[in-house]
mmCIF file of C-alpha atoms in Angstrom:
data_model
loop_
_atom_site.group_PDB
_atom_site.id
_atom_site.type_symbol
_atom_site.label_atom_id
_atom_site.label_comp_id
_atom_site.label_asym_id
_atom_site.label_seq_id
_atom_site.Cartn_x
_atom_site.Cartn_y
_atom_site.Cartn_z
ATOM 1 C CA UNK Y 742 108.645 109.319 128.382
ATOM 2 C CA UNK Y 743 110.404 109.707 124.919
ATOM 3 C CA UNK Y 744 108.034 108.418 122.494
ATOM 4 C CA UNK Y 745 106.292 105.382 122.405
ATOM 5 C CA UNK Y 746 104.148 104.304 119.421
ATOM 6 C CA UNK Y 747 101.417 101.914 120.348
ATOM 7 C CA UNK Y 748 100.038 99.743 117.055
ATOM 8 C CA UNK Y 749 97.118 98.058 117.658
ATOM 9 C CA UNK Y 750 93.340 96.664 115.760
ATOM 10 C CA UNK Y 751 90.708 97.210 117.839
ATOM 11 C CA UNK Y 752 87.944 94.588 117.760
ATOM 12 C CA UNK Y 753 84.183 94.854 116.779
ATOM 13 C CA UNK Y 754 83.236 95.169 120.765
ATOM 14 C CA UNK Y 755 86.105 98.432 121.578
ATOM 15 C CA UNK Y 756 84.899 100.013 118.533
ATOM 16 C CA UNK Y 757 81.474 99.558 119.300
ATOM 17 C CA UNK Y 758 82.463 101.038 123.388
ATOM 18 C CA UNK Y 759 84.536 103.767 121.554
ATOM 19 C CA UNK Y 760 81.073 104.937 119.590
ATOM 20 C CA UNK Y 761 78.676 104.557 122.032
ATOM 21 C CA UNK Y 762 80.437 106.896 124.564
ATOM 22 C CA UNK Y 763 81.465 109.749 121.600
ATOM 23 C CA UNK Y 764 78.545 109.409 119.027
ATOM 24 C CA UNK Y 765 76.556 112.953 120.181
ATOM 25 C CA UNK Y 766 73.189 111.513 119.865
ATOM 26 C CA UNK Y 767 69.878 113.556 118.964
ATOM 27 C CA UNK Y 768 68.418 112.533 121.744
ATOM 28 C CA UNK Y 769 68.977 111.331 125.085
ATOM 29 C CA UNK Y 770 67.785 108.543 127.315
ATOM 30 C CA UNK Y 771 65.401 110.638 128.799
ATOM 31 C CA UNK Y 772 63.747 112.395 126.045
ATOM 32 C CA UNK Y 773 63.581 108.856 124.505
ATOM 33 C CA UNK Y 774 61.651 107.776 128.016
ATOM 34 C CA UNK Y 775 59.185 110.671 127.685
ATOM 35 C CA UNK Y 776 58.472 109.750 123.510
ATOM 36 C CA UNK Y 777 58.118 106.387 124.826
ATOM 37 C CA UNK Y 778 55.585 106.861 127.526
ATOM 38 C CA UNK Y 779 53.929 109.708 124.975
ATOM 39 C CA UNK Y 780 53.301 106.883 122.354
ATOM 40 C CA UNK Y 781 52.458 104.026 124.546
ATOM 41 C CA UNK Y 782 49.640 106.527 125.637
ATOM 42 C CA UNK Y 783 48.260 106.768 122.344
ATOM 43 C CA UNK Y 784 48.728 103.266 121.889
ATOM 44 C CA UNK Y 785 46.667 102.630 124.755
ATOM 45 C CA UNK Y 786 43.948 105.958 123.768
ATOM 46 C CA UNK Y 787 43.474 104.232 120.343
ATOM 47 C CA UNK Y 788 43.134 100.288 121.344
ATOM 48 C CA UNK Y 789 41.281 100.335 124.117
ATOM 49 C CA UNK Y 790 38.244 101.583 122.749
ATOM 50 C CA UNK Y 791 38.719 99.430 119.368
ATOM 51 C CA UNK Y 792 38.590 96.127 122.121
ATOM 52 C CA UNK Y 793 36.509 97.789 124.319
ATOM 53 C CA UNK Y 794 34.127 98.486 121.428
ATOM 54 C CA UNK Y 795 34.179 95.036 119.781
ATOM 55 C CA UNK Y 796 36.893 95.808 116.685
ATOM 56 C CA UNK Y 797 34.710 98.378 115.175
ATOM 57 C CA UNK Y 798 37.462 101.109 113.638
ATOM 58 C CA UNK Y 799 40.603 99.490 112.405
ATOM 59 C CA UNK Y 800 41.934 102.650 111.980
ATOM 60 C CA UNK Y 801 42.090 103.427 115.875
ATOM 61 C CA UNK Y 802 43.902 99.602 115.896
ATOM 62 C CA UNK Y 803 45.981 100.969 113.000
ATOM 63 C CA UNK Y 804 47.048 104.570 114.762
ATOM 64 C CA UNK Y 805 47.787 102.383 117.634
ATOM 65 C CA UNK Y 806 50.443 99.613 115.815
ATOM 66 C CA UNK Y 807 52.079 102.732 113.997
ATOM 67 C CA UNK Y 808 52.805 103.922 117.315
ATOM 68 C CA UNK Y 809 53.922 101.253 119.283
ATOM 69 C CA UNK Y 810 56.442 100.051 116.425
ATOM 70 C CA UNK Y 811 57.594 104.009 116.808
ATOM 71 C CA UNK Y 812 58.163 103.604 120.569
ATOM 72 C CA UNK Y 813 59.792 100.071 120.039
ATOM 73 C CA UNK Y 814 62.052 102.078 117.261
ATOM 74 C CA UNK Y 815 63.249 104.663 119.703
ATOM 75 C CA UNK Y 816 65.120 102.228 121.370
ATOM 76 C CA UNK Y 817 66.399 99.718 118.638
ATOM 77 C CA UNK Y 818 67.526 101.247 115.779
ATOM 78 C CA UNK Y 819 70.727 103.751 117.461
ATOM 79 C CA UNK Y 820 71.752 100.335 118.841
ATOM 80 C CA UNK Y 821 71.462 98.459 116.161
ATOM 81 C CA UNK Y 822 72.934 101.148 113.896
ATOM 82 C CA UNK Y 823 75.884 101.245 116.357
ATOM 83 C CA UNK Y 824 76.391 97.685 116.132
ATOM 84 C CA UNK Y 825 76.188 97.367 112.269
ATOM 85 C CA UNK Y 826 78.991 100.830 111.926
ATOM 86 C CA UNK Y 827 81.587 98.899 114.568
ATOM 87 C CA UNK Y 828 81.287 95.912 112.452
ATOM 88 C CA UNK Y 829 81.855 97.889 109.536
ATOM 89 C CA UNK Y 830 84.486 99.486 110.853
ATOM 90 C CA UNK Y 831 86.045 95.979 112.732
ATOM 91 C CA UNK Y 832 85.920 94.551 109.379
ATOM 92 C CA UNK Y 833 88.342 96.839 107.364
ATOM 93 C CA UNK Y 834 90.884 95.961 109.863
ATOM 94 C CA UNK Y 835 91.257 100.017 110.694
ATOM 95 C CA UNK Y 836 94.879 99.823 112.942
ATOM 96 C CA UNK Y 837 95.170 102.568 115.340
ATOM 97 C CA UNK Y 838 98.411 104.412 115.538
ATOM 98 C CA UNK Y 839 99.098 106.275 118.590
ATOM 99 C CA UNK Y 840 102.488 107.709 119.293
ATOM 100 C CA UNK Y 841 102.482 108.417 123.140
ATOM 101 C CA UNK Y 842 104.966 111.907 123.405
ATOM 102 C CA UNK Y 843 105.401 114.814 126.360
ATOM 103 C CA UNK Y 844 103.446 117.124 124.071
ATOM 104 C CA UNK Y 845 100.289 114.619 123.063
ATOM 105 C CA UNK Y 846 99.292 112.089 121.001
ATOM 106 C CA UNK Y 847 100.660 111.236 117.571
ATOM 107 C CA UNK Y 848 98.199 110.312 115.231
ATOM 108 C CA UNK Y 849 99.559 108.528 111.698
ATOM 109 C CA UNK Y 850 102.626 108.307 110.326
ATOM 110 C CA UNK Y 851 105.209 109.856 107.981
ATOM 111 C CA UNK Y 852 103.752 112.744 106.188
ATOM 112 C CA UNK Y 853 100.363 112.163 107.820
ATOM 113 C CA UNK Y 854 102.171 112.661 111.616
ATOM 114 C CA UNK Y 855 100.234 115.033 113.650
ATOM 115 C CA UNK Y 856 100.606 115.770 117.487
ATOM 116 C CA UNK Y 857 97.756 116.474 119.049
ATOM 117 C CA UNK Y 858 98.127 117.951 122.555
ATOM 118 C CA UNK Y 859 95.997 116.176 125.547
ATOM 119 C CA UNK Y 860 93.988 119.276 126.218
ATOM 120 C CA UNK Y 861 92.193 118.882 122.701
ATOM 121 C CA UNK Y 862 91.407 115.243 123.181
ATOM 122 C CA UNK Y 863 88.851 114.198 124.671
ATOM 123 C CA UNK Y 864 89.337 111.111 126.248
ATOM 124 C CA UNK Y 865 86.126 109.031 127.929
ATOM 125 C CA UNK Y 866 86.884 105.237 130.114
ATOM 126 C CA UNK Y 867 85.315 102.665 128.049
ATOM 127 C CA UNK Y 868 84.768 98.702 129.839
ATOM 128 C CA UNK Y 869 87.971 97.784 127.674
ATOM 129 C CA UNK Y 870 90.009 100.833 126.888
ATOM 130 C CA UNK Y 871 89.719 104.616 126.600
ATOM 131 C CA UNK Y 872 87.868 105.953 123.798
ATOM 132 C CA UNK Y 873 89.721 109.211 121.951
ATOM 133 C CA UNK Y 874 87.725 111.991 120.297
ATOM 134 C CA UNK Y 875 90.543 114.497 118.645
ATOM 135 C CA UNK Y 876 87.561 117.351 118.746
ATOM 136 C CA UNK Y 877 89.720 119.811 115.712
ATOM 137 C CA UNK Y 878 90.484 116.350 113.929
ATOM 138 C CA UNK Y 879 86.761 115.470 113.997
ATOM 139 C CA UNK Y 880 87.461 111.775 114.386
ATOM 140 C CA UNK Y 881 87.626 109.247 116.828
ATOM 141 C CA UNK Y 882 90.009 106.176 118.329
ATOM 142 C CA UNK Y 883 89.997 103.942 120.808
ATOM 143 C CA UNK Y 884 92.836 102.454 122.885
ATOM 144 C CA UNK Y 885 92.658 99.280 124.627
ATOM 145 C CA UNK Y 886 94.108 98.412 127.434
ATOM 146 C CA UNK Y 887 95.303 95.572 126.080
ATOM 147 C CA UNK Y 888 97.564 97.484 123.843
ATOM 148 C CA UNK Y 889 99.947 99.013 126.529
ATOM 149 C CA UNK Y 890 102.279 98.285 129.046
ATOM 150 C CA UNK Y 891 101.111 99.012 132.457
ATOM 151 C CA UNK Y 892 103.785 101.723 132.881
ATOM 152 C CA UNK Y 893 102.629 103.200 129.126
ATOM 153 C CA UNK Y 894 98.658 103.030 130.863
ATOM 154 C CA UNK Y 895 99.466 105.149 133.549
ATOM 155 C CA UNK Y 896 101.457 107.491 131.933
ATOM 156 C CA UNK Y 897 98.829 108.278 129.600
ATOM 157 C CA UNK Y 898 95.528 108.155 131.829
ATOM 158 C CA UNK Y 899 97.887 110.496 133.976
ATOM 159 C CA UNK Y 900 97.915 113.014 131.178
ATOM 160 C CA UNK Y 901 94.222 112.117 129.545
ATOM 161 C CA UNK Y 902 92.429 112.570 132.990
ATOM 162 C CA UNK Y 903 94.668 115.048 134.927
ATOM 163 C CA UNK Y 904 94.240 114.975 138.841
ATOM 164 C CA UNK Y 905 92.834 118.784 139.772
ATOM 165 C CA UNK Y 906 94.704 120.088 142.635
ATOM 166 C CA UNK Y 907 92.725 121.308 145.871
#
């Protein structure tokens, strides 16, 4: 392949794929389990006896709210925060422009060209594309599917995820 340069605006949803898959999170889905179950346990330590007891110390009822609306945190703000930056970044109509060469992937154009060879991108399969993390770049892209030819798709995934040899 000589060069190809693929043009394209992702939507809200890619973006939002692209993210989910390269964002490095502070915490993962089972540490977030174990917080969780932690906090539902002193949700339960702290109300039970207030209703067991008749309502007598609102701040055991108090202790336990805080820490329920912690636990139900854990698991709604990185998705809504993910949510709100793809439609931030859907919005400003960011166009992604990939030049598809033997040596990598061109990023920009004109004085802002720069080839970036496959083995430092990081490439991850997203429901609707591939996301791109250019790990010395520090950024991020994704590519659609939508926005190459079949021929272009395998070319690329060929190079992006290479087949090891037994």
């Amino acid at each position: 392949m000589q060069s190809d340069m693929i043009t394209i605006i992702p939507t809200a949803d890619e973006w939002r794929q692209a993210l989910d898959v390269t964002r490095h999170r502070r915490s993962s889905r089972t540490l977030d389990i174990v917080k969780t179950v932690i906090l539902v346990l002193v949700t339960a330590y702290c109300w039970i006896p207030f209703f067991w007891d008749g309502a007598k110390e609102w701040s055991s009822f108090i202790i336990g709210a805080a820490a329920l609306l912690v636990a139900v945190a854990i698991w709604f703000i990185p998705s809504w925060s993910l949510h709100r930056d793809a439609q931030k970044i859907a919005a400003r109509q960011v166009t992604v422009r990939l030049t598809l060469t033997d040596e990598g992937l061109g990023l920009g154009k004109d004085e802002n060209y720069v080839c970036v060879p496959f083995d430092k991108v990081r490439a991850t399969e997203i429901k609707d594309g591939v996301a791109l993390e250019f790990v010395e770049h520090g950024s991020i892209s994704v590519l659609p599917y939508r926005a190459f030819t079949v021929a272009q798709g395998l070319w690329l995934l060929d190079r992006l995820f290479p087949k090891e040899e037994v």
